[in-house]
Amino acid sequence: MKRNVRLEEISNGRLYNLNDMVKADCHGCRGCFQCCTGMGNSVILDPCDIYRLQAGLGKGLPQLLEEGAVELNVTGGVILPNLKMAGREERCFFLDGEGRCSIHESRPGLCRLFPLGRFYENGDFKYFLQTGQCRESGRTKIKVAKWIDTPDQEKNHDFSCQWHSLLNRLEEEIAGAEELEKAKRLNMRMLQLFYMTPYETGRDFYEQFQERMGSF
């Protein structure tokens, strides 16, 4: 989704590729879970995240919504799921009593990235290091590819570009819709196709995503 800020305002101004070294390694966070609290609806889930959660927990989006682990919010006119923050401390639903992630192996892409972000331009993206977001002062350098810890990184990169492009197109269509009912239909169709319909966890996610893209 679009962010109306300059890169220099939220980063050190550098852009990174997968093989670059970046000062992001916080060594297991050492018990800190600041980035897992008070995040509002900012941890937006993409279809690959839903696939991972379904594979790891055996639960699709409908059940995650019912359990209160995930909620739906509107971003740029598009209805998207995000991890829910709960309780007085606004802790991530999946944070355990010791302040550790209970779904670490299945954690969403945005959680894998942090404190990195993606800068999209001309149909592609590079990574940037967010400043002022992680309070760990002893971070050390690590290769971007190792830090984000994502299998099939080339496929994931292509998927992220396609998904970002689709969301931008959907935003434009919804903004240009003369009738509220048309915008609602676009949102419901996208949610049903890419999120609510269960994925086959024994099959490659990216193949299934391409099939669904062909139907949208």
Short mmCIF file of C-alpha atoms in Angstrom, two decimals:
data_model
loop_
_atom_site.label_atom_id
_atom_site.label_comp_id
_atom_site.label_asym_id
_atom_site.label_seq_id
_atom_site.Cartn_x
_atom_site.Cartn_y
_atom_site.Cartn_z
CA MET A 1 0.00 0.00 0.00
CA LYS A 2 1.11 3.59 -0.58
CA ARG A 3 2.83 5.62 2.15
CA ASN A 4 2.96 9.36 1.64
CA VAL A 5 6.35 9.91 3.26
CA ARG A 6 9.84 10.48 1.92
CA LEU A 7 12.33 7.64 2.29
CA GLU A 8 14.74 9.99 4.08
CA GLU A 9 12.15 10.60 6.80
CA ILE A 10 11.88 6.95 7.87
CA SER A 11 15.25 5.41 6.96
CA ASN A 12 18.99 5.98 6.67
CA GLY A 13 18.40 6.78 3.00
CA ARG A 14 20.02 3.59 1.68
CA LEU A 15 18.36 0.85 -0.36
CA TYR A 16 19.38 -2.79 -0.09
CA ASN A 17 19.19 -5.96 -2.18
CA LEU A 18 18.91 -9.51 -0.83
CA ASN A 19 22.69 -10.05 -0.82
CA ASP A 20 23.54 -6.77 0.91
CA MET A 21 24.55 -6.52 4.55
CA VAL A 22 22.31 -4.42 6.78
CA LYS A 23 22.44 -3.52 10.48
CA ALA A 24 19.21 -5.30 11.42
CA ASP A 25 20.20 -8.32 13.53
CA CYS A 26 18.86 -7.87 17.09
CA HIS A 27 20.05 -11.32 18.25
CA GLY A 28 16.70 -12.89 19.11
CA CYS A 29 15.40 -9.64 20.62
CA ARG A 30 16.69 -10.68 24.07
CA GLY A 31 13.23 -10.67 25.55
CA CYS A 32 12.15 -7.40 23.97
CA PHE A 33 8.76 -7.46 22.23
CA GLN A 34 8.16 -3.77 21.65
CA CYS A 35 7.49 -4.33 17.94
CA CYS A 36 4.78 -6.86 18.87
CA THR A 37 2.69 -4.34 20.84
CA GLY A 38 0.79 -1.19 19.99
CA MET A 39 1.00 -1.76 16.23
CA GLY A 40 -2.66 -0.98 15.61
CA ASN A 41 -3.76 -2.45 12.28
CA SER A 42 -0.37 -1.97 10.58
CA VAL A 43 0.65 -5.66 10.38
CA ILE A 44 -1.33 -6.30 7.21
CA LEU A 45 -1.45 -9.86 5.96
CA ASP A 46 -1.01 -10.84 2.32
CA PRO A 47 -2.18 -14.14 0.78
CA CYS A 48 1.20 -15.78 1.39
CA ASP A 49 0.88 -14.96 5.10
CA ILE A 50 -2.52 -16.63 5.19
CA TYR A 51 -1.05 -19.70 3.47
CA ARG A 52 1.76 -19.86 6.07
CA LEU A 53 -0.65 -19.50 8.97
CA GLN A 54 -2.97 -22.13 7.53
CA ALA A 55 -0.04 -24.53 7.04
CA GLY A 56 1.37 -23.87 10.51
CA LEU A 57 -1.82 -23.69 12.56
CA GLY A 58 -4.27 -25.66 10.46
CA LYS A 59 -6.61 -22.67 10.47
CA GLY A 60 -7.78 -20.56 7.56
CA LEU A 61 -8.76 -16.90 7.69
CA PRO A 62 -12.42 -17.51 8.69
CA GLN A 63 -11.33 -19.36 11.84
CA LEU A 64 -8.59 -16.83 12.65
CA LEU A 65 -11.19 -14.06 12.39
CA GLU A 66 -13.60 -15.99 14.61
CA GLU A 67 -10.91 -16.55 17.26
CA GLY A 68 -9.97 -12.85 17.29
CA ALA A 69 -6.41 -13.43 16.11
CA VAL A 70 -6.98 -11.41 12.96
CA GLU A 71 -9.34 -8.57 12.06
CA LEU A 72 -10.41 -6.77 8.89
CA ASN A 73 -9.75 -3.08 8.29
CA VAL A 74 -9.94 -0.67 5.39
CA THR A 75 -6.67 0.67 3.96
CA GLY A 76 -6.87 2.98 0.97
CA GLY A 77 -10.42 1.82 0.36
CA VAL A 78 -9.36 -1.85 0.26
CA ILE A 79 -10.50 -4.30 2.94
CA LEU A 80 -7.51 -6.32 4.19
CA PRO A 81 -6.80 -8.58 7.18
CA ASN A 82 -4.25 -7.67 9.83
CA LEU A 83 -2.91 -9.19 13.03
CA LYS A 84 -5.01 -8.04 15.97
CA MET A 85 -3.55 -6.24 18.97
CA ALA A 86 -5.45 -7.08 22.15
CA GLY A 87 -5.67 -6.20 25.84
CA ARG A 88 -4.50 -3.20 27.82
CA GLU A 89 -0.98 -3.45 26.42
CA GLU A 90 -2.27 -3.94 22.86
CA ARG A 91 -0.19 -7.09 22.46
CA CYS A 92 -0.22 -9.18 19.31
CA PHE A 93 -2.69 -12.04 19.72
CA PHE A 94 0.13 -14.54 19.09
CA LEU A 95 2.51 -13.16 21.73
CA ASP A 96 2.84 -15.67 24.58
CA GLY A 97 3.07 -14.98 28.31
CA GLU A 98 6.85 -14.70 28.14
CA GLY A 99 6.77 -12.11 25.38
CA ARG A 100 7.80 -14.52 22.63
CA CYS A 101 6.16 -15.18 19.27
CA SER A 102 4.11 -18.38 19.41
CA ILE A 103 3.97 -18.64 15.59
CA HIS A 104 7.57 -17.74 14.80
CA GLU A 105 7.98 -20.33 12.05
CA SER A 106 4.73 -19.16 10.44
CA ARG A 107 5.06 -15.44 11.19
CA PRO A 108 3.87 -12.95 8.54
CA GLY A 109 6.17 -11.29 6.04
CA LEU A 110 6.06 -7.89 7.72
CA CYS A 111 7.23 -9.49 10.98
CA ARG A 112 10.09 -11.18 9.12
CA LEU A 113 11.13 -7.88 7.58
CA PHE A 114 11.15 -5.68 10.69
CA PRO A 115 13.02 -3.34 11.12
CA LEU A 116 13.36 -3.43 7.34
CA GLY A 117 10.70 -2.19 4.94
CA ARG A 118 10.09 -2.38 1.20
CA PHE A 119 10.44 0.57 -1.18
CA TYR A 120 8.45 -0.02 -4.37
CA GLU A 121 9.36 1.74 -7.60
CA ASN A 122 8.82 0.96 -11.30
CA GLY A 123 7.21 -2.42 -10.67
CA ASP A 124 10.00 -3.67 -8.39
CA PHE A 125 11.23 -3.04 -4.86
CA LYS A 126 14.29 -2.84 -2.67
CA TYR A 127 14.65 -2.93 1.09
CA PHE A 128 15.32 -0.05 3.47
CA LEU A 129 16.23 0.09 7.17
CA GLN A 130 13.63 1.89 9.27
CA THR A 131 15.03 4.31 11.83
CA GLY A 132 13.50 4.91 15.26
CA GLN A 133 11.42 1.73 15.12
CA CYS A 134 13.58 -0.85 16.93
CA ARG A 135 14.98 0.21 20.31
CA GLU A 136 17.73 -2.45 20.34
CA SER A 137 21.00 -0.50 20.29
CA GLY A 138 23.32 -3.46 19.73
CA ARG A 139 22.12 -4.55 16.30
CA THR A 140 24.78 -6.04 14.04
CA LYS A 141 25.07 -6.55 10.30
CA ILE A 142 23.39 -9.48 8.62
CA LYS A 143 22.66 -10.37 4.99
CA VAL A 144 19.16 -9.22 4.05
CA ALA A 145 18.26 -12.66 2.65
CA LYS A 146 19.20 -14.35 5.91
CA TRP A 147 17.36 -11.80 8.03
CA ILE A 148 13.99 -12.07 6.28
CA ASP A 149 14.22 -15.88 6.51
CA THR A 150 11.77 -16.56 3.68
CA PRO A 151 11.86 -19.74 1.56
CA ASP A 152 11.85 -19.43 -2.24
CA GLN A 153 12.93 -15.80 -2.06
CA GLU A 154 12.91 -15.17 -5.80
CA LYS A 155 9.34 -16.45 -6.07
CA ASN A 156 8.38 -14.45 -3.00
CA HIS A 157 9.92 -11.32 -4.50
CA ASP A 158 7.90 -11.74 -7.71
CA PHE A 159 4.75 -12.45 -5.69
CA SER A 160 5.24 -9.31 -3.58
CA CYS A 161 5.59 -7.17 -6.70
CA GLN A 162 2.47 -8.68 -8.26
CA TRP A 163 0.43 -8.33 -5.08
CA HIS A 164 1.52 -4.71 -4.59
CA SER A 165 0.56 -3.93 -8.17
CA LEU A 166 -2.83 -5.63 -7.79
CA LEU A 167 -3.60 -3.67 -4.60
CA ASN A 168 -2.68 -0.40 -6.28
CA ARG A 169 -4.96 -1.25 -9.20
CA LEU A 170 -7.75 -2.22 -6.82
CA GLU A 171 -7.35 1.06 -4.91
CA GLU A 172 -7.72 2.99 -8.16
CA GLU A 173 -10.78 1.00 -9.25
CA ILE A 174 -12.46 1.48 -5.87
CA ALA A 175 -11.64 5.18 -5.81
CA GLY A 176 -13.10 5.55 -9.29
CA ALA A 177 -16.24 3.52 -8.57
CA GLU A 178 -19.30 5.72 -8.88
CA GLU A 179 -21.41 3.40 -6.76
CA LEU A 180 -20.63 2.18 -3.25
CA GLU A 181 -22.05 -1.21 -4.18
CA LYS A 182 -19.46 -1.65 -6.94
CA ALA A 183 -16.60 -0.90 -4.52
CA LYS A 184 -18.07 -3.40 -2.09
CA ARG A 185 -18.29 -6.09 -4.79
CA LEU A 186 -14.64 -5.54 -5.76
CA ASN A 187 -13.54 -5.91 -2.15
CA MET A 188 -15.66 -9.01 -1.53
CA ARG A 189 -14.41 -10.68 -4.69
CA MET A 190 -10.77 -10.04 -3.75
CA LEU A 191 -11.26 -11.22 -0.15
CA GLN A 192 -13.05 -14.39 -1.18
CA LEU A 193 -10.58 -15.34 -3.90
CA PHE A 194 -7.26 -14.55 -2.21
CA TYR A 195 -8.06 -14.86 1.51
CA MET A 196 -11.25 -16.68 2.48
CA THR A 197 -10.96 -19.65 0.11
CA PRO A 198 -8.56 -22.14 1.78
CA TYR A 199 -5.24 -22.93 0.13
CA GLU A 200 -3.94 -26.45 -0.41
CA THR A 201 -1.04 -26.51 2.03
CA GLY A 202 0.46 -29.56 0.31
CA ARG A 203 0.85 -27.55 -2.91
CA ASP A 204 3.19 -24.72 -3.80
CA PHE A 205 1.61 -21.43 -2.73
CA TYR A 206 2.91 -19.46 -5.70
CA GLU A 207 1.30 -21.81 -8.21
CA GLN A 208 -2.03 -21.41 -6.44
CA PHE A 209 -1.63 -17.63 -6.33
CA GLN A 210 -1.02 -17.49 -10.08
CA GLU A 211 -4.14 -19.58 -10.67
CA ARG A 212 -6.19 -17.16 -8.60
CA MET A 213 -4.63 -14.17 -10.30
CA GLY A 214 -5.85 -15.58 -13.59
CA SER A 215 -9.39 -15.58 -12.22
CA PHE A 216 -9.38 -12.03 -10.85
#
